mmCIF file of C-alpha atoms in Angstrom:
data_model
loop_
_atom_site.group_PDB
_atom_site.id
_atom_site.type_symbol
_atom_site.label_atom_id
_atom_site.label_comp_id
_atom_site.label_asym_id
_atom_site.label_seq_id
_atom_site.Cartn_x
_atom_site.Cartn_y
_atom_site.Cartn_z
ATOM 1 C CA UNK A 1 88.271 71.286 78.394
ATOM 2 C CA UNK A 2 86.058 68.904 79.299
ATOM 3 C CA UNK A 3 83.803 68.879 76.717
ATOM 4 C CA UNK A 4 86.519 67.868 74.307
ATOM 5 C CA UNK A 5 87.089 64.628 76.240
ATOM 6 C CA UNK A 6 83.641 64.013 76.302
ATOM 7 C CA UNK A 7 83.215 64.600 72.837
ATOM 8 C CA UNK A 8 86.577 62.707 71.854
ATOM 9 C CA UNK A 9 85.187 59.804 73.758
ATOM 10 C CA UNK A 10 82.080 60.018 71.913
ATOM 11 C CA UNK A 11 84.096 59.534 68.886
ATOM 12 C CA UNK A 12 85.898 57.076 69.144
ATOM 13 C CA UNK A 13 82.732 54.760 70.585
ATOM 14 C CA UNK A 14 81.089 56.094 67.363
ATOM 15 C CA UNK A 15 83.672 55.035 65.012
ATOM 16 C CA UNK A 16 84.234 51.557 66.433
ATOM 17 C CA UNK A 17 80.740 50.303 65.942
ATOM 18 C CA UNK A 18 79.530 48.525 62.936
ATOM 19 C CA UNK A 19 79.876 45.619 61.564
ATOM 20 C CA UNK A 20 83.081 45.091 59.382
ATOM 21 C CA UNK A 21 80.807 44.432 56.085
ATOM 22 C CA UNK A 22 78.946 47.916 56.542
ATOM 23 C CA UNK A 23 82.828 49.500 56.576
ATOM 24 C CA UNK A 24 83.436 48.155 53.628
ATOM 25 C CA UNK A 25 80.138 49.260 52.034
ATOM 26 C CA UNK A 26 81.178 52.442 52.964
ATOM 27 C CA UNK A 27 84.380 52.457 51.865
ATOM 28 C CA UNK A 28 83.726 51.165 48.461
ATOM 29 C CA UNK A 29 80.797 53.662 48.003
ATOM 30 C CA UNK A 30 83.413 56.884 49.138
ATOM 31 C CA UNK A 31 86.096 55.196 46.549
ATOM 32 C CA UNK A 32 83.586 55.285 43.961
ATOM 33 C CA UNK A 33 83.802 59.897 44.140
ATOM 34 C CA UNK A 34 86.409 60.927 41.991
ATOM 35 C CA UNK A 35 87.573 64.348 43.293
ATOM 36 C CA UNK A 36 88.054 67.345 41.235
ATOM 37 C CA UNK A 37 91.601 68.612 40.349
ATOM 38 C CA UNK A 38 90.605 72.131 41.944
ATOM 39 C CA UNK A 39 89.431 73.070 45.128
ATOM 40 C CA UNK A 40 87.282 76.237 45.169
ATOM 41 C CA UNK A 41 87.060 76.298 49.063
ATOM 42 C CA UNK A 42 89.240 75.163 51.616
ATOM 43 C CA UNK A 43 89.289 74.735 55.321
ATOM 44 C CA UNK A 44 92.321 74.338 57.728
ATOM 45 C CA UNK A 45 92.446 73.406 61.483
ATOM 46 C CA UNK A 46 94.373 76.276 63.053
ATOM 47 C CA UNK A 47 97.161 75.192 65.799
ATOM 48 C CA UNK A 48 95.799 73.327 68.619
ATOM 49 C CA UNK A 49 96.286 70.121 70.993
ATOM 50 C CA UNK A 50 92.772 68.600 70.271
ATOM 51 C CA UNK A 51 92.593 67.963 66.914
ATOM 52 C CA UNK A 52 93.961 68.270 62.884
ATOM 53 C CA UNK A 53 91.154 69.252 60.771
ATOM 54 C CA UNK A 54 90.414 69.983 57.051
ATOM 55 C CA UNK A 55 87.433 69.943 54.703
ATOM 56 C CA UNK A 56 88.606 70.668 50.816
ATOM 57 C CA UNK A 57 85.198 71.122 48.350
ATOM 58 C CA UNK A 58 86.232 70.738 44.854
ATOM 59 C CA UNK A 59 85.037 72.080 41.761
ATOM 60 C CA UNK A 60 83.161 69.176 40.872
ATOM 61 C CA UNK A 61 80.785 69.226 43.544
ATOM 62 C CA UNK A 62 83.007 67.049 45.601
ATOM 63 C CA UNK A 63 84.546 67.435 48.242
ATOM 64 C CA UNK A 64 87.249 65.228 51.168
ATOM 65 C CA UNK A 65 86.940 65.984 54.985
ATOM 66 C CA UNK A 66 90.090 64.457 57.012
ATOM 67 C CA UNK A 67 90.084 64.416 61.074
ATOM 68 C CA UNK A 68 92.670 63.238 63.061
ATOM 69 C CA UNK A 69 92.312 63.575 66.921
ATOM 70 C CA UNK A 70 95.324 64.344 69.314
ATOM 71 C CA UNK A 71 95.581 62.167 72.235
ATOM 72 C CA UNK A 72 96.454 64.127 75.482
ATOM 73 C CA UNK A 73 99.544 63.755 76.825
ATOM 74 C CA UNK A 74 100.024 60.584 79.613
ATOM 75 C CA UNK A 75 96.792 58.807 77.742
ATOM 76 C CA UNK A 76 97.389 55.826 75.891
ATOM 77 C CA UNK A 77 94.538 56.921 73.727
ATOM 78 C CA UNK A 78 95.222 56.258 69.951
ATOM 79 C CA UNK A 79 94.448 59.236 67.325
ATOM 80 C CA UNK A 80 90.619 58.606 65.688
ATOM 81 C CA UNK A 81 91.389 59.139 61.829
ATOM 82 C CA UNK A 82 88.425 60.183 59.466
ATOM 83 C CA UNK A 83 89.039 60.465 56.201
ATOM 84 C CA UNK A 84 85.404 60.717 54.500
ATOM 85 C CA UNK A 85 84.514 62.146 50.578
ATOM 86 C CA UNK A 86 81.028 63.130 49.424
ATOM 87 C CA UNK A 87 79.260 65.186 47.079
ATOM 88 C CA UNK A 88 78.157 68.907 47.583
ATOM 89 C CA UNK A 89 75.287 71.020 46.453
ATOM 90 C CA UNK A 90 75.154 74.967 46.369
ATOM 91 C CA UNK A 91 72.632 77.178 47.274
ATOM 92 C CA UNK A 92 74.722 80.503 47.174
ATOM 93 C CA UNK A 93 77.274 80.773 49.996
ATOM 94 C CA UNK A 94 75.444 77.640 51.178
ATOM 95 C CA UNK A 95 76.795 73.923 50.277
ATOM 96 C CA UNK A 96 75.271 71.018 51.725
ATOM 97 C CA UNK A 97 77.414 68.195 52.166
ATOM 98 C CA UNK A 98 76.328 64.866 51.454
ATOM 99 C CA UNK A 99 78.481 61.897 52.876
ATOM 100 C CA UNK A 100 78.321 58.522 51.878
ATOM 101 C CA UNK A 101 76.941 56.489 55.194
ATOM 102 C CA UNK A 102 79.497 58.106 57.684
ATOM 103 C CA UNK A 103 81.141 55.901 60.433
ATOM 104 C CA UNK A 104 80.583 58.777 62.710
ATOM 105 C CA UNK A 105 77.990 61.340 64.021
ATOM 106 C CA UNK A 106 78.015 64.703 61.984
ATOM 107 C CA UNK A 107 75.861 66.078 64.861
ATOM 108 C CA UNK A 108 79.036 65.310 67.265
ATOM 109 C CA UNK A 109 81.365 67.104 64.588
ATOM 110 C CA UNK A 110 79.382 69.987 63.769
ATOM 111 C CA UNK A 111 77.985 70.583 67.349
ATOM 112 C CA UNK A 112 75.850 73.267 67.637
ATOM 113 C CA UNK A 113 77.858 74.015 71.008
ATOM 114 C CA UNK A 114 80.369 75.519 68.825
ATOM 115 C CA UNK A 115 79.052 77.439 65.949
ATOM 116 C CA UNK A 116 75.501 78.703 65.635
ATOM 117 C CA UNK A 117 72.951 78.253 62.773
ATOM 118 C CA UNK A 118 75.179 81.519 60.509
ATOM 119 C CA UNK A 119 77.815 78.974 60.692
ATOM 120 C CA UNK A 120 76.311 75.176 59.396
ATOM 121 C CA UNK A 121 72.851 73.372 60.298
ATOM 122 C CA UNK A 122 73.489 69.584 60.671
ATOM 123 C CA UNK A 123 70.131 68.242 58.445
ATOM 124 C CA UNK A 124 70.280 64.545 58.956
ATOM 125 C CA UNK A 125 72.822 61.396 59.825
ATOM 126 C CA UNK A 126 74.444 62.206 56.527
ATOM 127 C CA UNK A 127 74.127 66.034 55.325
ATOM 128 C CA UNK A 128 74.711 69.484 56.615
ATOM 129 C CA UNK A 129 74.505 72.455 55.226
ATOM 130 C CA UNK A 130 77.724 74.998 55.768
ATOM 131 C CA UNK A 131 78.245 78.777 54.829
ATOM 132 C CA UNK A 132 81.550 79.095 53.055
ATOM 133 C CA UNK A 133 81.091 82.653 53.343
ATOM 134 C CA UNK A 134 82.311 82.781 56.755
ATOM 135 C CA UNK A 135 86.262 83.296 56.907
ATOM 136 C CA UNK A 136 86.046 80.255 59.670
ATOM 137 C CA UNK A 137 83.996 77.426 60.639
ATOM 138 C CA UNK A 138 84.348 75.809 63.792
ATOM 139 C CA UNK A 139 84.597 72.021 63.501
ATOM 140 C CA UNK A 140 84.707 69.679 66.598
ATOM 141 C CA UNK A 141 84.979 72.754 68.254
ATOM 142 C CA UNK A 142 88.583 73.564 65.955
ATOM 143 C CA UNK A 143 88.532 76.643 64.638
ATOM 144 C CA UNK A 144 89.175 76.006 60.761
ATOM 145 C CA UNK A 145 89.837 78.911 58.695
ATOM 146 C CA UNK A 146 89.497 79.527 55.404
ATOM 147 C CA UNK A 147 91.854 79.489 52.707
#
């Protein structure tokens, strides 16, 4: 249990770094991906108190990845809200996200803690490559099936 307050700690330092101009960099470069109309794979946080997860790839080679953490109980944490789109490549069952200069650490998402290398290899600050051939894919340690 620890290791999701440790990681939930991490980020939320993560996320409020940066300068206010890189944000909006960011956020005009993300508004600039037009998402398709139809998803061809889906992910969706199961029930839990740590966290509501999804990551929707489209049929455009897009795709949106939302995260929104639950504070414990008694904390007066507030919930850290990621809403981030990018562009995907394929490579089979393999897709390898691209996000546009994320305000947070995809190593600290996808931790290798959690899933091993059948699951997704983080490749850099801003790709990693995930099977969607696996009927789950754990995600900040959420277990996120597929749809």
């Amino acid at each position: 249990m620890w290791k999701y307050f440790i990681a939930l700690g991490l980020i939320v330092t993560i996320s409020s770094c940066g300068s206010k101009n890189t944000a909006m960099k960011s956020s005009k470069a993300a508004k600039e991906i037009v998402l398709g109309k139809s998803e061809v794979v889906s992910y969706k946080s199961l029930g839990n108190g740590v966290a509501s997860v999804s990551l929707k790839l489209y049929e455009n080679n897009t795709f949106l990845f939302d995260f929104k953490s639950i504070p414990q109980p008694g904390s007066n944490d507030k919930p850290v809200v990621i809403s981030e789109k990018g562009t995907y490549t394929s490579d089979g069952s393999w897709k390898t996200l691209n996000f546009v200069k994320p305000k947070f650490s995809l190593a600290a998402i996808f931790d290798a803690q959690y899933g091993d290398a059948s699951h997704f290899t983080v490749i850099s600050d801003d790709k990693v490559k995930i099977n969607s051939s696996k009927p789950a894919l754990p995600i900040w340690g959420v277990v996120c099936e597929k749809k």
